[in-house]
Coordinates of C-alpha atoms in Angstrom, one line a residue:
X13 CA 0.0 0.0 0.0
X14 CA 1.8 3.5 -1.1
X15 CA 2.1 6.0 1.7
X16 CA 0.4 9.4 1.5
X17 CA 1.2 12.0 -1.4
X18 CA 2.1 14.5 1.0
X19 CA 5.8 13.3 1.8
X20 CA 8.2 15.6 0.5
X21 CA 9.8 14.5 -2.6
X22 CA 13.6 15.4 -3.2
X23 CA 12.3 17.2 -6.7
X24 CA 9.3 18.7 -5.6
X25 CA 10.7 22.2 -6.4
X26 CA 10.9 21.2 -10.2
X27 CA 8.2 22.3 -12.8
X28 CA 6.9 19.4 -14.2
X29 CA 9.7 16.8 -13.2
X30 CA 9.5 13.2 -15.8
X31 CA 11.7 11.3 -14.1
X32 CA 13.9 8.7 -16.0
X33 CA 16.1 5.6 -14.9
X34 CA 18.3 4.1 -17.7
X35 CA 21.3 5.8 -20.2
X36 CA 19.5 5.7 -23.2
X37 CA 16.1 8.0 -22.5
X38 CA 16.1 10.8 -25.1
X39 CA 15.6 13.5 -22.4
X40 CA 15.8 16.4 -25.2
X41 CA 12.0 15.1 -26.3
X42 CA 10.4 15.1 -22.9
X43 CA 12.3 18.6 -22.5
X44 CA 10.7 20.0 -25.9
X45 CA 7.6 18.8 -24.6
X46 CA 7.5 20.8 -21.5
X47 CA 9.2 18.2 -18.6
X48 CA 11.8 19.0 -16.9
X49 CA 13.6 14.9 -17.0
X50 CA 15.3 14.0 -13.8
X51 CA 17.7 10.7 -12.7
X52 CA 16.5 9.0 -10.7
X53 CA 19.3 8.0 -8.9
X54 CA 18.8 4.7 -5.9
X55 CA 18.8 5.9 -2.5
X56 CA 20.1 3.6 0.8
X57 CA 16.7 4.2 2.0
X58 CA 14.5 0.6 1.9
X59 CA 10.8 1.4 3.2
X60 CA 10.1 -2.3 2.3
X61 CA 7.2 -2.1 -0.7
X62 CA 9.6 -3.4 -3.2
X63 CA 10.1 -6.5 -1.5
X64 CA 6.6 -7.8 -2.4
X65 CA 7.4 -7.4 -6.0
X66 CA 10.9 -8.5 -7.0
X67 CA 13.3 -11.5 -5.5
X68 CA 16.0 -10.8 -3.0
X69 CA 18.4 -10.9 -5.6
X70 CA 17.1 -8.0 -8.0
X71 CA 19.7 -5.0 -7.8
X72 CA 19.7 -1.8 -6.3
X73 CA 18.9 0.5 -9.1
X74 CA 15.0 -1.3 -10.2
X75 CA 14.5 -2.0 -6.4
X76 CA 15.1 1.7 -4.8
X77 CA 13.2 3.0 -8.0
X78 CA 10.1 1.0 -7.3
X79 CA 10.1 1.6 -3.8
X80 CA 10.7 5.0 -4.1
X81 CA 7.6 4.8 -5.8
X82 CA 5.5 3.2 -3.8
X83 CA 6.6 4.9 -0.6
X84 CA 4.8 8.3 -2.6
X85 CA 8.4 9.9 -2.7
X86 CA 7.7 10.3 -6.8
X87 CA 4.6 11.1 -6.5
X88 CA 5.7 14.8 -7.9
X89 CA 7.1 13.2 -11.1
X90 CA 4.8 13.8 -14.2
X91 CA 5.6 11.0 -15.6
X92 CA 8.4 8.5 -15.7
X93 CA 10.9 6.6 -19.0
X94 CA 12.5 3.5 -19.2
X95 CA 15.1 2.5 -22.2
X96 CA 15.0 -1.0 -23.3
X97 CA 18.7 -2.4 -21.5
X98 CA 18.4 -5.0 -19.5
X99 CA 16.1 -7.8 -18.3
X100 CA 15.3 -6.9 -14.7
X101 CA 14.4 -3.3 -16.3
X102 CA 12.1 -4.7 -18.8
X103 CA 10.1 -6.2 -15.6
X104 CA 10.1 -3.1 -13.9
X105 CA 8.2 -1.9 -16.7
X106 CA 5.1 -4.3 -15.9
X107 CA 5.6 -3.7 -12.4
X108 CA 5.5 0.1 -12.9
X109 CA 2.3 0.3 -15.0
X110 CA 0.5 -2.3 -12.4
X111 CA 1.1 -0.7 -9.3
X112 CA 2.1 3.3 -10.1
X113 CA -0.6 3.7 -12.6
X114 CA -0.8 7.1 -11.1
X115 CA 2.7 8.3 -12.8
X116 CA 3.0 7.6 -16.3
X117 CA 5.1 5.2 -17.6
X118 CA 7.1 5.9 -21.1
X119 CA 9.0 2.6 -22.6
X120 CA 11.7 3.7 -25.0
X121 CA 12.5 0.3 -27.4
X122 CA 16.6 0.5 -28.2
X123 CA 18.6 -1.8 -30.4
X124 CA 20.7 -4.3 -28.9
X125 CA 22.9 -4.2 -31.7
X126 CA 23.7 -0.9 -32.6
X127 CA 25.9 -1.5 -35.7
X128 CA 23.1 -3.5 -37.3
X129 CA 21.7 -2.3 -40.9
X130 CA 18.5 -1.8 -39.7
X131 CA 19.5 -0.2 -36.3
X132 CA 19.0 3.5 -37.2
X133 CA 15.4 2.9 -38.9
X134 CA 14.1 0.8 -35.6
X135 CA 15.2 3.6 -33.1
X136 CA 13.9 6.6 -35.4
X137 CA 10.6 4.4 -35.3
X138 CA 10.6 4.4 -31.5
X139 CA 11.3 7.7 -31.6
X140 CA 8.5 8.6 -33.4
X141 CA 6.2 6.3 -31.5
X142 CA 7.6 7.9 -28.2
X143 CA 6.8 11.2 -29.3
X144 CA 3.3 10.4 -30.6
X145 CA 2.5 9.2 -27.1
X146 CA 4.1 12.1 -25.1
X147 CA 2.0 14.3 -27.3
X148 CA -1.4 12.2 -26.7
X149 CA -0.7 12.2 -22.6
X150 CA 0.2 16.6 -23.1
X151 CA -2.2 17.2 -25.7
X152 CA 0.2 19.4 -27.4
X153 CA 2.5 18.9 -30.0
X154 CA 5.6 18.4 -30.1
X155 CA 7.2 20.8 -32.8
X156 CA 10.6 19.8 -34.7
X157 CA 11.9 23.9 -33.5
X158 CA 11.0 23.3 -30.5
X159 CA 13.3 19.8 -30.7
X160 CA 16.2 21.5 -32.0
X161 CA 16.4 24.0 -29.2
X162 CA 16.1 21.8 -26.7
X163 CA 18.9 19.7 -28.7
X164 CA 20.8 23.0 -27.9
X165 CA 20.5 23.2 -24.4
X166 CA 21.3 19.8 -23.6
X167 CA 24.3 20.1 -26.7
X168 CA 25.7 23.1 -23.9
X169 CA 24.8 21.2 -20.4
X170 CA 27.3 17.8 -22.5
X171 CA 30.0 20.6 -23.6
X172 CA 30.0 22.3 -20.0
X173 CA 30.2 18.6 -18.6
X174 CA 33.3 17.8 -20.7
X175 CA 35.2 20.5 -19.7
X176 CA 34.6 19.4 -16.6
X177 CA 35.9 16.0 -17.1
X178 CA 38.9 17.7 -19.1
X179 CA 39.9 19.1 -15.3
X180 CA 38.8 16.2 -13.3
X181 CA 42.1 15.9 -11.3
X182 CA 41.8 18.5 -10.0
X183 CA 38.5 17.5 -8.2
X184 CA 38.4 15.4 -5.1
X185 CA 36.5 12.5 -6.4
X186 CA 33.5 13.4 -4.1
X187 CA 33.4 17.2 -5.8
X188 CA 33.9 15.7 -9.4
X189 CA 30.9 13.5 -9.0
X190 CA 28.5 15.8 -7.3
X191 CA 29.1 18.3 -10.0
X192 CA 28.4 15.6 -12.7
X193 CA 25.3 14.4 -10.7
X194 CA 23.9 17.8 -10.3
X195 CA 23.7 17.9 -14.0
X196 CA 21.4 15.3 -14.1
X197 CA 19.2 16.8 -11.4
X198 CA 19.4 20.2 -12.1
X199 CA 17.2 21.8 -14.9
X200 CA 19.5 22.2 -17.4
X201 CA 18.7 26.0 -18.2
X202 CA 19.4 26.4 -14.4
X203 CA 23.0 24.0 -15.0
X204 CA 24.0 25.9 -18.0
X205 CA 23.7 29.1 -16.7
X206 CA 25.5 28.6 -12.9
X207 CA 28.3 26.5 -14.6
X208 CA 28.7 29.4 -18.0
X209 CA 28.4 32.4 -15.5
X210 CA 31.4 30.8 -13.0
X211 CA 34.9 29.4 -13.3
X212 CA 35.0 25.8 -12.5
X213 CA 36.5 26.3 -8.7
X214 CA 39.1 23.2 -8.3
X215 CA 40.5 21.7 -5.1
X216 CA 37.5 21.9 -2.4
X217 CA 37.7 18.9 -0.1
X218 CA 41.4 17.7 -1.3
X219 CA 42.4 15.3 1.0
X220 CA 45.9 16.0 2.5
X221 CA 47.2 12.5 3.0
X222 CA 49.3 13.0 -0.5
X223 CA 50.6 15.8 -2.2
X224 CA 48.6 16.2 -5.6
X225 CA 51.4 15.3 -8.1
X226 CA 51.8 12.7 -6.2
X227 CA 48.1 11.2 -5.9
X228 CA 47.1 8.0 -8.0
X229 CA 45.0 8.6 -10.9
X230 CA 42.3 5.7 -11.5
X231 CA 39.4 6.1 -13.8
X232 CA 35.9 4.5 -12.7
X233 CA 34.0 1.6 -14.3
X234 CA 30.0 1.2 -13.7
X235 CA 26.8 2.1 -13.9
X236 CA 25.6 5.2 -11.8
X237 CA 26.5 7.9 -9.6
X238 CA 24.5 6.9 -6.8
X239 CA 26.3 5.9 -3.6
X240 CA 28.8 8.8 -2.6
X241 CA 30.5 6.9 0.1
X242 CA 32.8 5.1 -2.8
X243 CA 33.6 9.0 -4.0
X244 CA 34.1 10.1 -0.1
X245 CA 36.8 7.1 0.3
X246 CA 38.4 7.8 -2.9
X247 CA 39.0 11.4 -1.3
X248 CA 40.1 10.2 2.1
X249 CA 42.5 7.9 0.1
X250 CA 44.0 11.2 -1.6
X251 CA 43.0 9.6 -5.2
X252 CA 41.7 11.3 -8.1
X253 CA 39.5 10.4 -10.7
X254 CA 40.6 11.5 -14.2
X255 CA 37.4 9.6 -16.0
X256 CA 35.2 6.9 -16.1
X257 CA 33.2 4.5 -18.1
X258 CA 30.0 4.7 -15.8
X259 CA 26.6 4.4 -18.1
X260 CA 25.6 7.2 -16.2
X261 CA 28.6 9.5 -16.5
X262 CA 31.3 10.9 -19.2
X263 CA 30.2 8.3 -21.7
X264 CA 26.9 10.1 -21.7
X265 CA 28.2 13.5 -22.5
X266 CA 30.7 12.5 -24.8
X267 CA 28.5 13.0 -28.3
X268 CA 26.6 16.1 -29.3
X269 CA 23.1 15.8 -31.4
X270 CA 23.0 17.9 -34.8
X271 CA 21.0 21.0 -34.1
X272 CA 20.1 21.7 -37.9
X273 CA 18.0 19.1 -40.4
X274 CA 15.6 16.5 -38.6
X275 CA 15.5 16.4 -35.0
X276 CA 14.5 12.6 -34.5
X277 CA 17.4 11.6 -37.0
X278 CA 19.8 13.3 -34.7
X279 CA 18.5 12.2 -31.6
X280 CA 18.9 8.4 -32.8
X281 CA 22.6 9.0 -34.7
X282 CA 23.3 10.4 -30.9
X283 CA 22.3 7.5 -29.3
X284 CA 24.1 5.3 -31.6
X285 CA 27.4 6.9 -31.7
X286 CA 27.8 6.7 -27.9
X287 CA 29.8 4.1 -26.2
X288 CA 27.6 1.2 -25.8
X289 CA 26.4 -0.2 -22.6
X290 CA 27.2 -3.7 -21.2
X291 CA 23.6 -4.8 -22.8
X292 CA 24.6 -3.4 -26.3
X293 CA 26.9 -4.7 -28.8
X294 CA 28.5 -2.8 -31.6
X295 CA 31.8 -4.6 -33.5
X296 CA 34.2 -1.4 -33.9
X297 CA 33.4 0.5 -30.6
X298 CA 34.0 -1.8 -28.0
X299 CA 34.0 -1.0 -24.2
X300 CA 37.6 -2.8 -23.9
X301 CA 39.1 -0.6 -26.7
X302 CA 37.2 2.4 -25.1
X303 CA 38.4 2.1 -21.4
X304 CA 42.2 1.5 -22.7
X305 CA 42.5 4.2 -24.6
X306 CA 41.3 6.2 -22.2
X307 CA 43.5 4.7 -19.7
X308 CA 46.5 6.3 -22.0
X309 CA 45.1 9.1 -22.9
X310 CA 44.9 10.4 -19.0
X311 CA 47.7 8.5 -17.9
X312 CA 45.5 6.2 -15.1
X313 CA 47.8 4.8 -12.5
X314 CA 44.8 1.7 -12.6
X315 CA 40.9 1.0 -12.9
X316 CA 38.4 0.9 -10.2
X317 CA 35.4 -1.6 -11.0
X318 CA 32.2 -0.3 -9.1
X319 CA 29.9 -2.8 -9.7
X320 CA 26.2 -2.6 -8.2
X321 CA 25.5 -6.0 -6.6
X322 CA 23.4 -8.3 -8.0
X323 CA 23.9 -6.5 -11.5
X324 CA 24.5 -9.3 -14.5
X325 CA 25.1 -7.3 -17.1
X326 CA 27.8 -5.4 -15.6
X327 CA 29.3 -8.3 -13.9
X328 CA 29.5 -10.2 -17.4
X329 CA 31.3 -7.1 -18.2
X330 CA 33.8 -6.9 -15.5
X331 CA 35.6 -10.4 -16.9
X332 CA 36.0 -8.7 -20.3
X333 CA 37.5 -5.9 -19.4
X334 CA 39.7 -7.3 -16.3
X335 CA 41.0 -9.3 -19.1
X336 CA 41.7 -6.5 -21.7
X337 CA 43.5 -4.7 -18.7
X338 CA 45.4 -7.7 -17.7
X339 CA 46.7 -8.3 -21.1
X340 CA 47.8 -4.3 -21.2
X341 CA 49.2 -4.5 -17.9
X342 CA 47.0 -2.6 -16.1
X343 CA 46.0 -2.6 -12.6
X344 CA 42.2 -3.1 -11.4
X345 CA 40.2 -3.3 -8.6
X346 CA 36.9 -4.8 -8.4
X347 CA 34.2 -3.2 -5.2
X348 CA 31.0 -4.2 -5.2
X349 CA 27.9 -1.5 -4.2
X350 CA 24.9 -2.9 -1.4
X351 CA 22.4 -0.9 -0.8
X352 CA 24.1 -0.3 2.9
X353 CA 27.3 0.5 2.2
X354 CA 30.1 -0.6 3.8
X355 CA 32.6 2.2 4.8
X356 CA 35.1 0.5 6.5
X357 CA 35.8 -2.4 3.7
X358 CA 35.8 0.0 0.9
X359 CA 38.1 2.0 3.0
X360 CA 40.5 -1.1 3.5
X361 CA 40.4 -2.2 -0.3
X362 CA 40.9 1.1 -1.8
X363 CA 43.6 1.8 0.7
X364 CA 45.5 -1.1 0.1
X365 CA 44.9 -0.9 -4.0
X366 CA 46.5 2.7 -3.2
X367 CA 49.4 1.2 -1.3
X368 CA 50.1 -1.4 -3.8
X369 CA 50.6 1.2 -6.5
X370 CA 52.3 3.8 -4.6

């Protein structure tokens, strides 16, 4: 049974919030059609609804989101999207539309293999048939102007977010990532203009357990943002992060969408250029090639694996990539999330990985 509608939602303050859960929602069509799309990233809260609805084993990222749910703390969204990834997603989408038939659930169908010849025609088709039933639930259509400007914004938020990334030793890990997440929480006229009308301040919270030209550099390898006590131990270990290959992170900002011919055609070449996923496929751009080079392109002292427990598709992905970095050389840890973190063995792993390198 969901709680009351009056609980204060984390995004209540946002006009028209659509919140959205996976790395391939095309937010720039809910934005042209008036939403303001949010992450919605898992929390270490457990009220205990989810429980009735998925196994024990189910990870962190579908349970928080349905119980987050049915506790009434998204009961401000407008709506909510889904992107076709992996399997445990594709039964949250049942579950969602049986019990929160209250917020209105948008299933986006993507590719698996995204170097297929008829890969490009199938996603502009969902595309359509995504905005023929955002328009139907608004009223209102959905304009191909309209599209392109909010291709713009979003086009600035990625560009601000890369320089970011371009300077992200000079972050504490825990600064770096809440600057990253705020960009998916934030609306982005809001992000845009804060991080255009500022300098990017570097160095708040630098631990001083090593100098900075002598701290380990270590790129991050994942899914989401979500558990800050991984970035808060990074710190404390005097690391910095110089990139990642999260689903939710650079990867995401690393490709533009054309703002001039047709809108839907350059949201789906978008999509399709970006790094794939651990549920997608494409022949030339692998993940392995993508994570070494960027290994030597920032000069990475190693590779951190955070893996969300109970997560298949990124676990089947951890013994493909260990291996490419074995084969290079280069050294990898492997921590797995819970949904109650535990401090002090991250804090002993990461320490020692440190030690080991230093």
């Amino acid at each position: 049974m969901r709680e009351a509608r009056n609980l204060q939602s984390p995004i209540s303050n946002l006009q028209s919030p659509l919140g959205f859960l996976t790395a391939y929602v095309p937010e720039e069509l809910f934005h042209a059609a008036g939403f303001t799309p949010v992450f919605i990233f898992h929390t270490p809260d457990d009220h205990g609804y989810a429980r009735a609805h998925l196994p024990g084993f189910t990870c962190w990222v579908v349970g928080s989101a349905l119980d987050q749910a049915l506790a009434g703390r998204l009961d401000s969204l407008a709506g909510m999207a889904l992107a076709q990834t992996c399997d445990t997603v594709q039964g949250l989408t049942d579950l969602w539309q049986r019990n929160v038939p209250d917020i209105p659930l948008f299933h986006f169908g993507m590719p698996l293999r995204l170097d297929g010849p008829s890969a490009r025609a199938y996603l502009l088709a969902e595309l359509q048939s995504l905005r023929e039933r955002v328009q139907a639930l608004t009223g209102h259509p959905i304009p191909d102007d309209a599209l392109r400007e909010s291709i713009a914004l979003y086009n600035r938020t990625r560009a601000l977010v890369r320089r970011l990334y371009a300077h992200a030793a000079d972050f504490a890990p825990s600064d770096l990532y809440a600057r990253v997440r705020a960009a998916f929480q934030t609306p982005k006229e809001t992000c845009n203009q804060e991080a255009g009308g500022k300098k990017q301040e570097a160095g708040g919270r630098i631990s001083p357990l090593l100098p900075r030209s002598c701290a380990p550099l270590f790129l991050l390898a994942g899914s989401a943002l979500a558990d800050p006590v991984l970035f808060d131990v990074l710190a404390q270990a005097g690391t910095r992060v110089v990139g990642d290959l999260l689903d939710l992170g650079e990867r995401y900002f690393a490709v533009d969408a054309a703002e001039d011919g047709d809108p839907l055609e350059a949201l789906a070449d978008r999509l399709l250029a970006l790094v794939p996923t651990p549920t997608k496929h494409h022949h030339q751009r692998t993940r392995a090639a993508h994570l070494l080079s960027l290994v030597r392109e920032r000069r990475a002292h190693g590779v951190i694996f955070a893996r969300q427990k109970f997560c298949k598709p990124h676990g089947f992905d951890y013994v493909q990539l260990a291996h490419a970095l074995d084969r290079a050389g280069v050294p990898h840890l492997l921590v797995e999330l819970e949904q109650a973190s535990q401090v002090g063995q991250l804090c002993t792993r990461v320490e020692a990985f440190v030690e080991m390198l230093t």
